[in-house]
């Protein structure tokens, strides 16, 4: 498959939760959480690959052609966080609060196959899987972390979505990578125009300083907020460097 988008999530503090909850309580929490995720996966037509402990893996553009595959995963990711935040850790003890998750996704090529003949599993192989997993592991509580390739796809498939440039981070086995946040609808941090401004993509023009911190729909692909990032290549989906950071 030349290009899919892979989603990973895990639960913040799961090791502590497992240490303080009885196994049956952990199983009950995961069952309620994954049931909600499965409902969302069907709603957004993304394919659930597997769950391993507290990790949930899904993919789009794999079992059927989906030209908007990154948008589907992005919207699924937003809903997954919302659903997690509505899932109580323990229904008998509501004072413990609800689940918090980390989310990450990446777009690129994969090979898919069923492996083994005893309890066979449908698996995905390739560096795209590793990168998607790194996006999740380097994410933050209740945030959606994206690679460059996924971000470029998303800006073309859903230019109205709220993307924020995180900047360059060190990733295990990958070195320094430029990554991005996807913010949920209605979320907008005021970065302060004197410190940072929105990135201008090809075909876009500067906004007046008075309203430069406000979201608007550009004429082409989308707007990135945060440290300045500009398009350096046409959008494709194989994990190549697509965006680069510029000094303010």
Short mmCIF file of C-alpha atoms in Angstrom, two decimals:
data_model
loop_
_atom_site.label_atom_id
_atom_site.label_comp_id
_atom_site.label_asym_id
_atom_site.label_seq_id
_atom_site.Cartn_x
_atom_site.Cartn_y
_atom_site.Cartn_z
CA UNK A 1 0.00 0.00 0.00
CA UNK A 2 1.62 3.23 -1.16
CA UNK A 3 0.01 5.41 1.46
CA UNK A 4 -2.05 4.80 4.57
CA UNK A 5 -2.50 6.82 7.75
CA UNK A 6 -1.83 4.97 11.01
CA UNK A 7 -3.24 6.00 14.40
CA UNK A 8 -1.87 5.00 17.80
CA UNK A 9 -3.09 5.92 21.26
CA UNK A 10 -2.22 4.89 24.79
CA UNK A 11 -3.43 5.76 28.28
CA UNK A 12 -1.52 8.31 30.32
CA UNK A 13 -0.45 6.78 33.65
CA UNK A 14 -1.53 3.26 32.71
CA UNK A 15 1.31 1.65 34.70
CA UNK A 16 0.13 3.38 37.88
CA UNK A 17 -3.49 2.53 37.11
CA UNK A 18 -2.60 -1.13 36.64
CA UNK A 19 -0.69 -1.13 39.92
CA UNK A 20 -3.53 0.35 41.95
CA UNK A 21 -6.55 -1.30 40.28
CA UNK A 22 -7.58 -4.93 40.43
CA UNK A 23 -7.17 -6.77 37.08
CA UNK A 24 -10.94 -6.98 36.67
CA UNK A 25 -11.23 -3.22 37.11
CA UNK A 26 -8.53 -2.60 34.49
CA UNK A 27 -10.26 -4.96 32.07
CA UNK A 28 -13.60 -3.21 32.66
CA UNK A 29 -12.08 0.22 32.04
CA UNK A 30 -10.39 -0.92 28.80
CA UNK A 31 -13.56 -2.63 27.62
CA UNK A 32 -15.61 0.54 28.05
CA UNK A 33 -12.91 2.67 26.42
CA UNK A 34 -12.36 0.38 23.45
CA UNK A 35 -16.09 -0.06 22.91
CA UNK A 36 -16.33 3.74 22.54
CA UNK A 37 -13.32 3.77 20.18
CA UNK A 38 -14.83 1.00 18.08
CA UNK A 39 -18.04 2.99 17.69
CA UNK A 40 -16.02 6.01 16.56
CA UNK A 41 -13.93 3.86 14.18
CA UNK A 42 -17.10 2.66 12.46
CA UNK A 43 -18.47 6.20 12.31
CA UNK A 44 -15.33 7.52 10.58
CA UNK A 45 -14.82 4.34 8.55
CA UNK A 46 -11.31 3.60 9.81
CA UNK A 47 -10.03 0.06 10.26
CA UNK A 48 -9.17 -1.14 13.76
CA UNK A 49 -5.96 -3.17 13.54
CA UNK A 50 -5.52 -4.31 17.14
CA UNK A 51 -5.27 -3.40 20.80
CA UNK A 52 -2.25 -4.32 22.90
CA UNK A 53 -2.74 -3.54 26.58
CA UNK A 54 -3.62 0.15 26.70
CA UNK A 55 -2.58 0.80 23.07
CA UNK A 56 -5.16 1.15 20.29
CA UNK A 57 -4.07 0.98 16.64
CA UNK A 58 -6.18 1.93 13.63
CA UNK A 59 -5.52 2.66 9.96
CA UNK A 60 -7.25 4.23 6.98
CA UNK A 61 -6.87 3.69 3.23
CA UNK A 62 -5.90 0.05 3.78
CA UNK A 63 -8.88 -2.26 3.32
CA UNK A 64 -10.58 0.16 0.92
CA UNK A 65 -9.49 3.17 -1.11
CA UNK A 66 -10.01 6.40 0.83
CA UNK A 67 -8.65 9.55 -0.75
CA UNK A 68 -9.43 11.45 2.46
CA UNK A 69 -7.69 8.91 4.72
CA UNK A 70 -5.69 11.40 6.80
CA UNK A 71 -8.77 13.53 7.43
CA UNK A 72 -10.64 10.43 8.60
CA UNK A 73 -7.92 9.53 11.09
CA UNK A 74 -7.69 13.14 12.27
CA UNK A 75 -11.41 13.35 13.00
CA UNK A 76 -11.32 9.92 14.62
CA UNK A 77 -8.42 11.09 16.82
CA UNK A 78 -10.34 14.17 17.97
CA UNK A 79 -13.34 12.02 18.86
CA UNK A 80 -11.17 9.39 20.57
CA UNK A 81 -9.79 11.98 22.99
CA UNK A 82 -13.27 13.29 23.69
CA UNK A 83 -14.57 9.80 24.35
CA UNK A 84 -11.60 8.91 26.57
CA UNK A 85 -12.20 12.02 28.64
CA UNK A 86 -15.78 10.84 29.18
CA UNK A 87 -14.76 7.31 30.21
CA UNK A 88 -14.48 6.94 33.99
CA UNK A 89 -11.48 5.09 35.36
CA UNK A 90 -13.78 3.29 37.79
CA UNK A 91 -17.54 3.66 37.57
CA UNK A 92 -17.89 2.86 41.26
CA UNK A 93 -15.47 5.68 42.16
CA UNK A 94 -16.26 8.70 39.98
CA UNK A 95 -13.98 10.87 42.11
CA UNK A 96 -10.99 9.19 40.37
CA UNK A 97 -11.86 11.01 37.18
CA UNK A 98 -11.69 9.90 33.57
CA UNK A 99 -9.17 8.45 31.14
CA UNK A 100 -6.50 10.62 29.54
CA UNK A 101 -4.74 9.46 26.39
CA UNK A 102 -1.84 10.36 24.11
CA UNK A 103 -2.44 10.20 20.35
CA UNK A 104 -0.14 10.20 17.34
CA UNK A 105 -0.45 9.44 13.63
CA UNK A 106 1.68 9.30 10.49
CA UNK A 107 1.13 8.70 6.77
CA UNK A 108 3.24 6.49 4.54
CA UNK A 109 3.62 3.10 2.82
CA UNK A 110 3.04 -0.26 4.52
CA UNK A 111 2.84 -3.97 3.79
CA UNK A 112 -0.15 -5.79 5.32
CA UNK A 113 -0.41 -9.53 5.86
CA UNK A 114 -1.79 -12.24 8.12
CA UNK A 115 1.10 -13.96 9.92
CA UNK A 116 1.20 -17.30 11.70
CA UNK A 117 -1.22 -20.23 11.66
CA UNK A 118 -2.05 -20.51 15.38
CA UNK A 119 -4.17 -17.52 16.45
CA UNK A 120 -3.16 -15.74 13.21
CA UNK A 121 -2.93 -11.96 13.32
CA UNK A 122 -3.40 -9.29 10.70
CA UNK A 123 -0.26 -7.14 10.89
CA UNK A 124 1.21 -4.06 9.27
CA UNK A 125 4.91 -3.82 8.47
CA UNK A 126 7.20 -0.95 7.55
CA UNK A 127 8.82 2.17 8.90
CA UNK A 128 5.46 3.96 8.72
CA UNK A 129 4.29 1.83 11.66
CA UNK A 130 7.39 2.75 13.69
CA UNK A 131 7.03 6.45 12.94
CA UNK A 132 3.33 6.46 13.85
CA UNK A 133 4.20 4.77 17.14
CA UNK A 134 6.88 7.41 17.80
CA UNK A 135 4.32 10.14 17.17
CA UNK A 136 2.18 8.66 19.93
CA UNK A 137 4.98 8.02 22.42
CA UNK A 138 6.29 11.60 22.08
CA UNK A 139 2.82 13.14 22.30
CA UNK A 140 1.35 14.75 25.42
CA UNK A 141 -1.75 14.23 27.52
CA UNK A 142 -4.93 14.67 25.48
CA UNK A 143 -3.03 15.95 22.46
CA UNK A 144 -2.78 14.72 18.86
CA UNK A 145 0.77 14.57 17.48
CA UNK A 146 1.39 14.43 13.71
CA UNK A 147 4.34 13.84 11.42
CA UNK A 148 5.23 16.14 8.53
CA UNK A 149 3.76 13.74 5.96
CA UNK A 150 0.48 13.40 7.85
CA UNK A 151 0.27 17.16 8.34
CA UNK A 152 0.76 17.92 4.65
CA UNK A 153 -1.89 15.38 3.70
CA UNK A 154 -4.28 16.78 6.27
CA UNK A 155 -3.85 20.37 5.14
CA UNK A 156 -4.84 19.34 1.64
CA UNK A 157 -7.69 17.04 2.65
CA UNK A 158 -9.14 19.24 5.41
CA UNK A 159 -7.81 22.82 5.20
CA UNK A 160 -10.22 23.98 7.91
CA UNK A 161 -8.64 21.82 10.64
CA UNK A 162 -6.57 23.53 13.33
CA UNK A 163 -2.89 22.63 12.94
CA UNK A 164 -0.13 23.96 15.20
CA UNK A 165 3.58 23.62 14.54
CA UNK A 166 5.29 21.96 17.52
CA UNK A 167 8.80 22.49 16.17
CA UNK A 168 11.71 20.06 16.02
CA UNK A 169 11.92 17.24 18.55
CA UNK A 170 14.29 14.33 19.10
CA UNK A 171 12.73 10.96 18.31
CA UNK A 172 14.28 7.63 19.22
CA UNK A 173 15.77 6.02 16.14
CA UNK A 174 14.74 8.98 13.98
CA UNK A 175 16.85 11.89 15.14
CA UNK A 176 15.46 15.40 14.96
CA UNK A 177 12.03 15.63 13.35
CA UNK A 178 9.62 18.48 12.63
CA UNK A 179 6.22 17.62 14.09
CA UNK A 180 2.82 19.22 14.53
CA UNK A 181 -0.21 19.28 16.82
CA UNK A 182 -3.79 18.85 15.68
CA UNK A 183 -6.07 20.91 17.90
CA UNK A 184 -9.77 20.07 18.38
CA UNK A 185 -12.42 22.40 16.91
CA UNK A 186 -12.80 25.58 18.91
CA UNK A 187 -9.35 25.31 20.49
CA UNK A 188 -7.11 28.31 19.94
CA UNK A 189 -4.18 29.39 22.04
CA UNK A 190 -3.29 33.02 21.53
CA UNK A 191 0.43 32.80 20.81
CA UNK A 192 0.84 36.59 20.81
CA UNK A 193 1.62 38.23 17.49
CA UNK A 194 4.76 39.87 18.86
CA UNK A 195 6.34 36.42 19.52
CA UNK A 196 4.90 34.12 16.87
CA UNK A 197 2.63 34.32 13.89
CA UNK A 198 0.83 31.93 11.62
CA UNK A 199 2.69 30.30 8.75
CA UNK A 200 1.86 31.48 5.27
CA UNK A 201 1.50 28.67 2.75
CA UNK A 202 1.79 28.94 -1.00
CA UNK A 203 -0.84 31.27 -2.38
CA UNK A 204 -1.75 32.75 1.01
CA UNK A 205 -1.21 36.34 2.05
CA UNK A 206 -0.39 38.01 5.34
CA UNK A 207 -3.23 38.97 7.64
CA UNK A 208 -3.29 42.39 9.31
CA UNK A 209 -1.45 42.38 12.64
CA UNK A 210 -4.65 43.22 14.51
CA UNK A 211 -6.27 39.88 13.75
CA UNK A 212 -3.24 37.76 12.85
CA UNK A 213 -3.84 35.43 15.81
CA UNK A 214 -7.37 34.54 14.71
CA UNK A 215 -8.15 31.45 12.61
CA UNK A 216 -9.24 31.97 9.01
CA UNK A 217 -9.65 29.84 5.92
CA UNK A 218 -6.84 30.46 3.41
CA UNK A 219 -7.41 30.25 -0.34
CA UNK A 220 -5.32 27.10 -0.82
CA UNK A 221 -4.41 24.34 1.58
CA UNK A 222 -4.42 25.49 5.16
CA UNK A 223 -2.85 27.47 7.96
CA UNK A 224 -0.30 26.32 10.52
CA UNK A 225 0.04 28.09 13.84
CA UNK A 226 3.09 28.26 16.09
CA UNK A 227 6.76 28.38 15.02
CA UNK A 228 6.97 29.37 11.37
CA UNK A 229 6.81 26.44 8.95
CA UNK A 230 6.63 26.66 5.18
CA UNK A 231 5.90 24.19 2.42
CA UNK A 232 9.05 23.01 0.65
CA UNK A 233 7.60 20.21 -1.46
CA UNK A 234 4.32 19.15 -3.01
CA UNK A 235 2.12 17.02 -0.74
CA UNK A 236 2.73 13.30 -1.08
CA UNK A 237 2.48 10.50 1.39
CA UNK A 238 5.65 8.50 1.77
CA UNK A 239 7.12 10.19 4.82
CA UNK A 240 9.52 12.50 2.97
CA UNK A 241 10.34 15.88 4.48
CA UNK A 242 7.50 18.15 3.42
CA UNK A 243 7.75 21.14 5.71
CA UNK A 244 10.67 23.08 7.08
CA UNK A 245 11.11 25.50 9.94
CA UNK A 246 12.09 29.11 9.31
CA UNK A 247 13.42 31.65 11.75
CA UNK A 248 10.97 34.30 12.84
#
